[in-house]
Each structure stands twice: as structure tokens, then as C-alpha cells.
Amino acid sequence: MAKTPIAKTPEFVRTEEAPLLPPPATEAGITGWLWHNIFESMADFNSPLAAIRSLFMILFSLILVYVFGTQIYGLLDFAIFSAVFADPEGVKRQACWTVQQGGSLPDGWHAACWPFVVAKQKFALFGPFPSKELWRIYLALFAGAAGLAWVLIERLPFRRQAGLLMLTVYPLATFILLTGGNIEVAMTQVAIWFVFGLALITIGRLGNAGRLGPVMNEFAGIFAGAGWLVVAFSTVAAIAAFDFNLEPVDTGDWGGLLITLVVAVTGIVASLPLGIILALGRRSDMPVISVLCTIFIEFWRGVPLITVLFMASVMLPLFLPAGVNFDNLLRALIGVMLFSAAYMAEVVRGGLQAIDKGQYEGADAVGLSYWQKMRLIILPQALTHVIPGIVNTFIGLFKDTTLVSIVGIFDLLGAGQSAIADAAWSTPVQAITMYLYVGIIFFVFCFGMSRYSIYMENKLSKSRRH
Amino acid sequence: MAQNTSKNAQIDADDIMISMKGVNKWFGSFHVLRDINLTVYKGERIVICGPSGSGKSTLIRCLNRLEEHQAGDITVQGITLNNDLKNIDEIRREVGMVFQHFNLFPHLSILENCTLAPIWVRRMPKARAEEIAMHYLERVKIPEQALKYPGQLSGGQQQRVAIARALCMEPKLMLFDEPTSALDPEMIKEVLDTMVGLAEDGMSMICVTHEMGFARKVANRVIFMDEGQIIEEKDPESFFNNPENDRTKLFLSQILDH
């Protein structure tokens, strides 16, 4: 079969190298950025239809700029430009009254009354915590912030050790600082538990070495794990029972931001490991474990947090034997923890499902055990995939802490609200100012978490290009 | 005489790497491996080929318990493969595996991919594990990529890393599950060269592959599978030149004639 003849001299073959040219102005630098991000979509006037579209885009952009501009100006005007910042004469509410209301501000004035927030600062942040003991909160907050920064900033050395301290010593130290320690435990009981834990560890060790027969071989890990847990708990109890000569502060005297942070941080720190364990459990091959985890997760996801808190606070004591009573805040904490763990479990499960089967097989084939496989191969990848979901749950949890108000625990919002009730500061802008203040604090924390998560995502996607 | 036979049997038993006796496996109601009997001796290089769905991958995946067989006996290096996790772990330590899709760990560097199992499974000190890893990375000719991540390497390079990763455990046997099927034509050769090098050093290996040139050059035995059964087993020379089974003839004509 004859082939179609092709041109005798090839026309598109270069005989010398094509020069490398600099990019046009629309592709590089600031002009390039402006072009691609703003003007490209509204600069096409080559046909009537394109021109109409471009004009519409220009108009639309101008309207948006106007609307947002006025809104942002309005907010800044309320919070800063027209706001009252000082009450030098100590006249309280009169500092924020207009002439008509009996004060000195021009009629029609409507802006933030910051002296009110300053006066209520301590109450909004720490509730009725005794003023002369506030240094304990400052110390705990400062140590927490420093420790957290140490763990999160990547250039610092010993981050792993710092993280370990933050998860072990810090919570215990904070607990002692905030409550005063000296909890009532029978030391003999603690000692008995401690010895019991040591015994469990020994059984685990012996079982692992194969001295207790093949059946124990399988359960050695569980015994050792439980043993370490018991030893850790009894050690913590012993330390918490020690008298550090600090004045005891009842958790009923905690409030404001302190409560918000205690509830949120406990929930966040506990929910991730619990959630991971629940997620692994739900995907387990062992039907008993899988069913138990599924029931747990679905139960806690199926009830509203308010119900959980209400049950924990009001109903639970009715079922406990008389005389047994534990702290209202602790009950709320446990409720929040279990609730958020269930949500976290589903987020983590999503990440686990995104991992290719080949990763499991690769890990199996080199001989890693189940826990090694999960810890070294599967979870690092799964958790990286779902950082946005994890942080989303953290942020949701942080804001859900406001619900503890329902059981008489005053978080930041609750404390702010009760501060508003003070008639000495009664002005038309009193409530708005306090809500603005509370809102800003919540925003700073949530936005901080959001930014750190985006930073982590970028960092991980850079070093682990797929 | 009787003493003599038993002595021979003794030597044979020591030389047996793998023995499969009456192995059957089902996926649901699908009978995927049907009465497989196979003995592999130390230092042997076996190529398994056959049409897709014939159970060849399943067969080698049964050897390190990535798949579970339901009937029959498998022993690897004298260790019986059953539900005992200790046995499975022991076998996996001695048997390296290379997959069609590499299955490297994307969140770890090349070096970390290679040192992970020696450190965590063999409890080797990190420095020693890295030394061994670099040795094998040099052997597969990519030591300069050690600090990169798998996603930054070409397919052929990734597969060579996967081979190095398996070798770092210093296995007695290597399983290859279609190691070149996911590669660009240009990269197949570099992987096959690595495998030929391994074979020349006396590594026992079982390869599922369609690379007939490799089979001819390296294999002691070629096994042909169809519908879950071993239907032909020969040295490469006679396998390619005078296959007996009609299905084998058809298969060979289809992959060799073009």
C-alpha cells in the first residue's frame, strides 16, 4: 500500500537553539499577580459578549469593595474610632452616656464602651477565682503558652521531649496549681494500686518472654499496657494528694476564659488519641471490638452535647450511690471528652480509608507488627490527609465549650453575660461591647488554630510530594 | 540402603525453601488456587507466568500470608504457615517482597524506607541499619537519591528502591509480584538488570512476570498457571521450545508473536 508522500524538506525543524526569553509582564512579578488575580477576568473587550461580561465583573467588583469597605469601616468605627477607652473620673456608666442620657457624649453616639470591659476583665477571664491566688493561673497559662510554642515551633531543639512534658508533667502541675492539690485519697489504697500495677507489668513481661505458656503470649501486651496505666494513675494520685501548702480553690470558683481553656484543651488533648483508638477499633477485624467501637461512636454522635452535659450534671448524681459525688466540672469534662472523641474517630476513619491497600501490604511484607504498621506507616499518612478535618473538630469543640453554661459552669461567654447584668455599667452599648470582646477572644484562638493547620498542611505537602 | 535414603531425605529437607502441599484457596465461592503442590529449593529461581486471573499473584501472596489459604500445608524455611502470628512474623522476616505498584512509604525518605524494618523488626541500631541501607542502595545503583522522597523518583527508580528495601532485611527468599508491569518501557530494563544481578548472586527468588526474556535468562524452572492450577512446569529451554499443554502453547504464541 502506497503511503501518503510527506514534504521533502521538513519545515518545523530548528537548525539552531531557540533563545530563552524573559516572561511578559502579565506572567511574573507584582504585575503578573495583579493581572491573574484581579484584572484578567474583567479585561476582555474583544467581542460584545465578552465586553458585557467584563463590564458586569467591574461593576460587581466595585459593589463588593463598597459593601465590604463600609462594613469594615463601621466595625472599626464602633470598636476604635468612636469608642470610649478611658474612664479617668471613675464615673462608670456615665462615661458612656450621651448628653440626652445624662452623660457628656454627643447625641446619637453608638460605639464600644471599653472601660466596662476593663473593669470586668478579671471576671470575664477568670471568674470568681480568688484575686490573691491569680498568680497560679498566670503561671499555668504562661508555662502552657511557652510549652506549646516550644512544641509547635519547628526550629527549637528537644521538641519531642517538650511535647512529652506537656502531656505528662504539665497537666498534673496545672491541676495542682489550679485546685491547690492535696486531694483526699487514702494513701494505703494508692499504694495497693501501685503494687497491683507493678504486678500486671511483671505478668506482661513474663508473658512476652513466653514463660507463661502460649495463651498468655497473646495477652502479654494488654497486661503490660494496663499495668503501666494503673502505675501512672496511682503515681498521679499520690502526687496530687501531696500537700503543697497551696490554698484550695473549688472548681465552682473557676470561670471565664479559664474554664473555656480547661474544657477545650482537655477535650482537644484527649479527643485525638481516643478518636484514633476508636477509629482503629471500628475498622478492626475483630467483630467484638469493631461493634463496641461503632456503638460507642454512634451513641455519642447521636445525642446533642447539651443533653450529654445535662445528663452528666443533673441525672448522673441520681444514679450514683448516696455520698459518692464527684466534681461538676470533672463530669462536664468527661462528657465533652467522650463526645468529641466520637467525632474525632470519624474524621480519623476518613483518613484511614484514604490509605491505599498497598501501604498495608508493604508494611506487612517487611514484617512490621500491627501497632508498628499503624504508628509508623498508616497513621502518619492518614492523619496528614485529615488535618483540615481534625482542626475543624478542634475549632468546633473550642466553641462548643460555651454550652457548659447550661449546667451552671461559667465559661468566657457565660461570665461575660453575667458581667453585662451589672447595673453600675448599664448603657445601651454595654452588651454589644462585651460580646465584641468575647468574640474577639474566641476568634483569636480559632483563627490561630486554623492558620497553624494551614501551615502544617503546606509544610507536609512540600516535604512529602506525591 | 535404608539409611542412605533417609540421609538423602535429610539433606533434601534442609535444602527445601518452600513446600506447598495440596494448597487450596477460595475468594468467596471462587476457587482461585486449586490443589497447588510446589517445592522450591534453596538458590532456585522460579518464574511463574500465566494469563491474568490465573492465580499466580495469589499463589506468591499466600507464601507470606498477605492472603490466607484455606486448605493444604505451606512451610517456608521449615516454619509452618498457620494462624500463629509468631510464625507469620518469622516468615515475613525471612521473605522479601516486591510489588507491582512498589508500595513505598511516601511519607518517608528513601533511606528511611530502607531502614524502617531493620530498625523496628530486627531491632538493629540506626547507624548500622543506615550502613546496610546505603550498601543495598548502591547495589541497585541509586545511593544519590537516599534523602529524596519516593514521589520525587521515576517509576524504575522507585521499584529499585523497593528491591533495596526488601534486601535490607537480608531475606533468604525474594518474591516478585509483576515488578515491571507498572513501568514505562524505558524503565523495565533497569529493574530487570537489578533482578538479574540478584539472581547471579545466588538469591532464591520466585517471580510472577511476563518478561519472557528474563525467564529464559535467569529461571531454573518456569511454572505455567491457568485457572488456579499449575498446568506446566519445566526448565526454560523446554518450556519455550516444546511446551506440552495446549493452553501454554496458546499463551506463548500470544505473548511472543508480534
Short mmCIF file of C-alpha atoms in Angstrom, two decimals, chain A residues 34-342:
data_model
loop_
_atom_site.label_atom_id
_atom_site.label_comp_id
_atom_site.label_asym_id
_atom_site.label_seq_id
_atom_site.Cartn_x
_atom_site.Cartn_y
_atom_site.Cartn_z
CA LEU A 34 -2.43 41.61 39.76
CA TRP A 35 -3.25 40.51 36.24
CA HIS A 36 -4.00 36.87 37.10
CA ASN A 37 -5.83 37.54 40.34
CA ILE A 38 -7.79 40.69 39.59
CA PHE A 39 -7.83 42.08 36.07
CA GLU A 40 -7.70 39.03 33.82
CA SER A 41 -11.35 38.18 34.39
CA MET A 42 -12.62 41.68 33.51
CA ALA A 43 -10.38 42.96 30.75
CA ASP A 44 -11.71 41.18 27.67
CA PHE A 45 -13.35 43.65 25.26
CA ASN A 46 -12.74 41.69 22.07
CA SER A 47 -16.38 40.83 21.42
CA PRO A 48 -19.65 42.45 22.51
CA LEU A 49 -20.50 39.49 24.73
CA ALA A 50 -17.07 39.49 26.40
CA ALA A 51 -17.29 43.26 26.86
CA ILE A 52 -20.66 42.96 28.62
CA ARG A 53 -19.25 40.25 30.84
CA SER A 54 -16.18 42.37 31.66
CA LEU A 55 -18.30 45.43 32.44
CA PHE A 56 -20.52 43.33 34.70
CA MET A 57 -17.47 41.99 36.52
CA ILE A 58 -16.11 45.52 37.01
CA LEU A 59 -19.45 46.73 38.38
CA PHE A 60 -19.78 43.70 40.63
CA SER A 61 -16.24 44.19 41.98
CA LEU A 62 -16.91 47.84 42.77
CA ILE A 63 -20.13 46.98 44.61
CA LEU A 64 -18.33 44.34 46.66
CA VAL A 65 -15.50 46.72 47.52
CA TYR A 66 -18.05 49.34 48.60
CA VAL A 67 -20.12 46.95 50.72
CA PHE A 68 -17.15 45.40 52.48
CA GLY A 69 -15.46 48.77 52.86
CA THR A 70 -18.41 50.35 54.63
CA GLN A 71 -18.94 47.28 56.84
CA ILE A 72 -15.31 47.12 57.88
CA TYR A 73 -15.22 50.88 58.45
CA GLY A 74 -18.39 50.60 60.54
CA LEU A 75 -16.84 47.90 62.71
CA LEU A 76 -13.57 49.82 63.14
CA ASP A 77 -15.53 52.98 63.91
CA PHE A 78 -17.55 51.16 66.57
CA ALA A 79 -14.57 49.39 68.11
CA ILE A 80 -11.85 52.04 67.80
CA PHE A 81 -12.50 55.44 66.19
CA SER A 82 -15.60 56.48 68.15
CA ALA A 83 -15.11 54.19 71.13
CA VAL A 84 -14.63 55.34 74.70
CA PHE A 85 -11.37 53.96 76.05
CA ALA A 86 -10.91 55.54 79.42
CA ASP A 87 -12.92 56.40 82.49
CA PRO A 88 -10.45 58.66 84.30
CA GLU A 89 -13.00 60.07 86.75
CA GLY A 90 -14.34 56.65 87.69
CA VAL A 91 -17.94 57.56 86.84
CA LYS A 92 -18.60 54.09 85.41
CA ARG A 93 -21.76 54.01 83.25
CA GLN A 94 -21.82 57.81 82.88
CA ALA A 95 -18.58 57.65 80.94
CA CYS A 96 -20.54 56.01 78.13
CA TRP A 97 -23.73 58.09 78.27
CA THR A 98 -24.79 60.64 75.70
CA VAL A 99 -25.92 64.14 76.68
CA GLN A 100 -29.51 63.04 76.36
CA GLN A 101 -28.89 60.10 78.70
CA GLY A 102 -27.17 62.38 81.23
CA GLY A 103 -23.56 61.98 80.17
CA SER A 104 -21.22 64.02 78.02
CA LEU A 105 -21.10 62.17 74.70
CA PRO A 106 -22.85 63.71 71.66
CA ASP A 107 -26.39 62.52 70.94
CA GLY A 108 -26.59 59.58 68.53
CA TRP A 109 -23.25 58.22 69.73
CA HIS A 110 -23.09 54.46 69.40
CA ALA A 111 -19.73 52.78 69.92
CA ALA A 112 -17.81 50.47 72.22
CA CYS A 113 -17.55 51.25 75.91
CA TRP A 114 -14.18 49.71 76.72
CA PRO A 115 -13.84 50.91 80.34
CA PHE A 116 -16.68 48.49 81.14
CA VAL A 117 -14.70 45.56 79.72
CA VAL A 118 -11.56 46.70 81.54
CA ALA A 119 -13.49 46.82 84.80
CA LYS A 120 -14.91 43.33 84.18
CA GLN A 121 -11.68 41.95 82.77
CA LYS A 122 -10.76 39.79 85.72
CA PHE A 123 -14.25 38.35 86.00
CA ALA A 124 -14.54 37.60 82.28
CA LEU A 125 -11.16 35.91 82.18
CA PHE A 126 -11.04 34.03 85.46
CA GLY A 127 -14.49 34.21 87.05
CA PRO A 128 -14.71 34.37 90.83
CA PHE A 129 -11.21 32.88 91.28
CA PRO A 130 -9.69 34.44 94.44
CA SER A 131 -7.74 37.52 93.38
CA LYS A 132 -4.72 36.91 95.55
CA GLU A 133 -4.31 33.43 94.04
CA LEU A 134 -4.39 34.67 90.44
CA TRP A 135 -0.61 34.20 90.11
CA ARG A 136 -1.30 30.47 89.96
CA ILE A 137 -3.40 30.88 86.83
CA TYR A 138 -0.82 33.23 85.29
CA LEU A 139 1.92 30.73 85.99
CA ALA A 140 -0.08 27.86 84.47
CA LEU A 141 -1.04 29.94 81.41
CA PHE A 142 2.49 31.18 80.91
CA ALA A 143 4.00 27.72 81.22
CA GLY A 144 1.32 26.37 78.88
CA ALA A 145 1.92 29.05 76.25
CA ALA A 146 5.69 28.64 76.46
CA GLY A 147 5.45 24.85 76.27
CA LEU A 148 3.01 24.96 73.39
CA ALA A 149 5.21 27.38 71.47
CA TRP A 150 8.17 25.11 72.09
CA VAL A 151 6.31 22.13 70.68
CA LEU A 152 4.87 23.98 67.69
CA ILE A 153 7.90 25.99 66.53
CA GLU A 154 9.99 23.70 64.40
CA ARG A 155 13.39 25.29 64.80
CA LEU A 156 13.66 24.59 68.52
CA PRO A 157 15.59 21.56 69.79
CA PHE A 158 14.16 18.83 72.08
CA ARG A 159 10.63 19.33 70.74
CA ARG A 160 9.76 15.69 71.36
CA GLN A 161 10.83 15.87 74.99
CA ALA A 162 8.98 19.17 75.42
CA GLY A 163 5.86 17.54 74.00
CA LEU A 164 6.19 14.64 76.40
CA LEU A 165 6.48 17.04 79.35
CA MET A 166 3.46 18.98 78.09
CA LEU A 167 1.41 15.78 78.03
CA THR A 168 2.54 14.38 81.37
CA VAL A 169 4.02 16.86 83.85
CA TYR A 170 2.17 19.96 82.65
CA PRO A 171 -1.42 18.71 83.14
CA LEU A 172 -0.57 17.42 86.60
CA ALA A 173 1.24 20.64 87.58
CA THR A 174 -1.66 22.72 86.25
CA PHE A 175 -4.15 20.60 88.13
CA ILE A 176 -2.24 21.13 91.37
CA LEU A 177 -1.75 24.84 90.71
CA LEU A 178 -5.40 25.49 89.90
CA THR A 179 -7.06 23.32 92.53
CA GLY A 180 -4.36 23.50 95.16
CA GLY A 181 -3.71 19.76 95.07
CA ASN A 182 -3.96 17.94 98.39
CA ILE A 183 -6.85 15.80 97.15
CA GLU A 184 -8.37 13.35 99.56
CA VAL A 185 -7.16 9.86 98.75
CA ALA A 186 -6.29 7.06 101.11
CA MET A 187 -2.57 6.61 100.63
CA THR A 188 -2.76 2.93 101.50
CA GLN A 189 -5.18 2.42 98.62
CA VAL A 190 -2.92 4.27 96.24
CA ALA A 191 -0.01 2.09 97.37
CA ILE A 192 -2.06 -1.08 96.84
CA TRP A 193 -2.99 0.05 93.31
CA PHE A 194 0.64 0.89 92.58
CA VAL A 195 1.78 -2.59 93.60
CA PHE A 196 -1.09 -4.11 91.61
CA GLY A 197 0.09 -2.18 88.53
CA LEU A 198 3.65 -3.41 89.00
CA ALA A 199 2.32 -6.96 89.24
CA LEU A 200 0.44 -6.55 85.96
CA ILE A 201 3.59 -5.25 84.27
CA THR A 202 5.55 -8.23 85.56
CA ILE A 203 2.92 -10.64 84.23
CA GLY A 204 3.11 -8.86 80.88
CA ARG A 205 6.92 -9.11 80.82
CA LEU A 206 6.90 -12.80 81.72
CA GLY A 207 4.16 -13.50 79.19
CA ASN A 208 6.07 -11.69 76.48
CA ALA A 209 9.14 -13.77 77.26
CA GLY A 210 6.98 -16.85 76.73
CA ARG A 211 7.26 -18.14 80.31
CA LEU A 212 3.52 -18.31 80.97
CA GLY A 213 2.54 -20.50 78.06
CA PRO A 214 1.24 -19.76 74.57
CA VAL A 215 -2.14 -18.36 75.66
CA MET A 216 -0.50 -15.60 77.71
CA ASN A 217 1.68 -14.74 74.77
CA GLU A 218 -1.24 -13.08 73.03
CA PHE A 219 -2.39 -11.09 76.02
CA ALA A 220 1.02 -10.03 77.36
CA GLY A 221 0.75 -6.63 75.69
CA ILE A 222 -2.65 -5.94 77.21
CA PHE A 223 -1.43 -6.85 80.70
CA ALA A 224 1.67 -4.68 80.38
CA GLY A 225 -0.36 -1.75 78.99
CA ALA A 226 -2.96 -1.97 81.75
CA GLY A 227 -0.16 -2.24 84.30
CA TRP A 228 1.54 0.92 83.10
CA LEU A 229 -1.81 2.72 83.13
CA VAL A 230 -2.50 1.68 86.73
CA VAL A 231 1.02 2.65 87.82
CA ALA A 232 0.71 6.02 86.07
CA PHE A 233 -2.69 6.75 87.63
CA SER A 234 -1.62 5.80 91.13
CA THR A 235 1.54 7.91 90.80
CA VAL A 236 -0.55 10.86 89.65
CA ALA A 237 -2.98 10.33 92.52
CA ALA A 238 -0.12 10.19 95.02
CA ILE A 239 1.39 13.43 93.72
CA ALA A 240 -1.98 15.17 93.58
CA ALA A 241 -2.64 14.10 97.15
CA PHE A 242 0.58 15.71 98.34
CA ASP A 243 0.13 18.89 100.38
CA PHE A 244 1.93 21.69 98.53
CA ASN A 245 0.63 24.23 101.04
CA LEU A 246 -1.49 25.94 98.39
CA GLU A 247 -4.87 27.35 99.33
CA PRO A 248 -7.53 25.04 97.86
CA VAL A 249 -9.72 26.61 95.19
CA ASP A 250 -13.02 24.90 94.48
CA THR A 251 -13.74 24.39 90.77
CA GLY A 252 -17.01 26.23 91.45
CA ASP A 253 -14.84 29.36 91.78
CA TRP A 254 -13.32 28.87 88.34
CA GLY A 255 -14.81 30.80 85.46
CA GLY A 256 -14.43 32.78 82.27
CA LEU A 257 -11.65 32.12 79.83
CA LEU A 258 -10.04 29.80 82.37
CA ILE A 259 -12.99 27.39 82.08
CA THR A 260 -13.06 27.74 78.31
CA LEU A 261 -9.38 26.84 78.10
CA VAL A 262 -9.56 24.00 80.62
CA VAL A 263 -12.54 22.40 78.89
CA ALA A 264 -11.24 22.98 75.35
CA VAL A 265 -7.66 21.90 75.98
CA THR A 266 -8.69 18.78 77.89
CA GLY A 267 -11.18 17.94 75.16
CA ILE A 268 -8.67 18.55 72.37
CA VAL A 269 -5.81 16.67 74.00
CA ALA A 270 -7.96 13.71 74.98
CA SER A 271 -10.09 13.51 71.86
CA LEU A 272 -7.28 12.88 69.38
CA PRO A 273 -5.78 9.74 70.96
CA LEU A 274 -9.22 8.45 71.98
CA GLY A 275 -10.52 9.16 68.50
CA ILE A 276 -7.61 7.33 66.89
CA ILE A 277 -8.16 4.29 69.08
CA LEU A 278 -11.90 4.31 68.35
CA ALA A 279 -11.28 4.67 64.61
CA LEU A 280 -8.80 1.78 64.59
CA GLY A 281 -11.23 -0.22 66.69
CA ARG A 282 -14.11 0.42 64.32
CA ARG A 283 -12.01 -0.86 61.41
CA SER A 284 -10.72 -3.83 63.40
CA ASP A 285 -11.06 -7.38 62.08
CA MET A 286 -12.26 -8.50 65.49
CA PRO A 287 -16.05 -8.20 65.46
CA VAL A 288 -16.44 -7.61 69.21
CA ILE A 289 -14.08 -4.64 69.17
CA SER A 290 -15.49 -3.28 65.95
CA VAL A 291 -19.10 -3.49 67.17
CA LEU A 292 -18.27 -1.94 70.56
CA CYS A 293 -16.45 0.98 68.95
CA THR A 294 -19.21 1.51 66.40
CA ILE A 295 -21.88 1.54 69.11
CA PHE A 296 -19.83 3.98 71.19
CA ILE A 297 -19.24 6.33 68.27
CA GLU A 298 -22.81 6.25 67.00
CA PHE A 299 -24.21 6.73 70.51
CA TRP A 300 -22.17 9.85 71.22
CA ARG A 301 -22.68 11.28 67.76
CA GLY A 302 -26.38 10.69 68.05
CA VAL A 303 -27.01 12.86 71.10
CA PRO A 304 -26.63 16.65 71.34
CA LEU A 305 -23.80 17.95 73.54
CA ILE A 306 -26.32 19.83 75.68
CA THR A 307 -28.03 16.54 76.51
CA VAL A 308 -24.71 14.97 77.39
CA LEU A 309 -23.80 17.83 79.71
CA PHE A 310 -27.25 17.86 81.25
CA MET A 311 -27.18 14.12 81.87
CA ALA A 312 -23.68 14.32 83.34
CA SER A 313 -24.57 17.14 85.65
CA VAL A 314 -28.14 16.53 86.69
CA MET A 315 -29.05 12.92 86.02
CA LEU A 316 -25.81 11.12 86.84
CA PRO A 317 -25.81 12.00 90.56
CA LEU A 318 -29.25 10.40 90.85
CA PHE A 319 -27.82 7.05 89.78
CA LEU A 320 -24.72 7.20 91.96
CA PRO A 321 -24.91 5.75 95.48
CA ALA A 322 -25.50 8.30 98.22
CA GLY A 323 -22.36 10.03 99.38
CA VAL A 324 -20.50 9.37 96.15
CA ASN A 325 -20.16 12.66 94.40
CA PHE A 326 -17.64 13.99 92.05
CA ASP A 327 -16.90 17.40 90.75
CA ASN A 328 -19.39 19.11 88.45
CA LEU A 329 -16.62 20.41 86.18
CA LEU A 330 -14.99 16.97 86.01
CA ARG A 331 -18.29 15.44 84.90
CA ALA A 332 -18.69 18.07 82.20
CA LEU A 333 -15.08 17.48 81.12
CA ILE A 334 -15.62 13.76 80.73
CA GLY A 335 -18.79 14.41 78.76
CA VAL A 336 -17.03 16.81 76.39
CA MET A 337 -14.08 14.43 76.02
CA LEU A 338 -16.16 11.39 75.05
CA PHE A 339 -18.38 13.48 72.81
CA SER A 340 -15.50 14.99 70.85
CA ALA A 341 -13.64 11.65 70.73
CA ALA A 342 -16.57 10.19 68.79
#
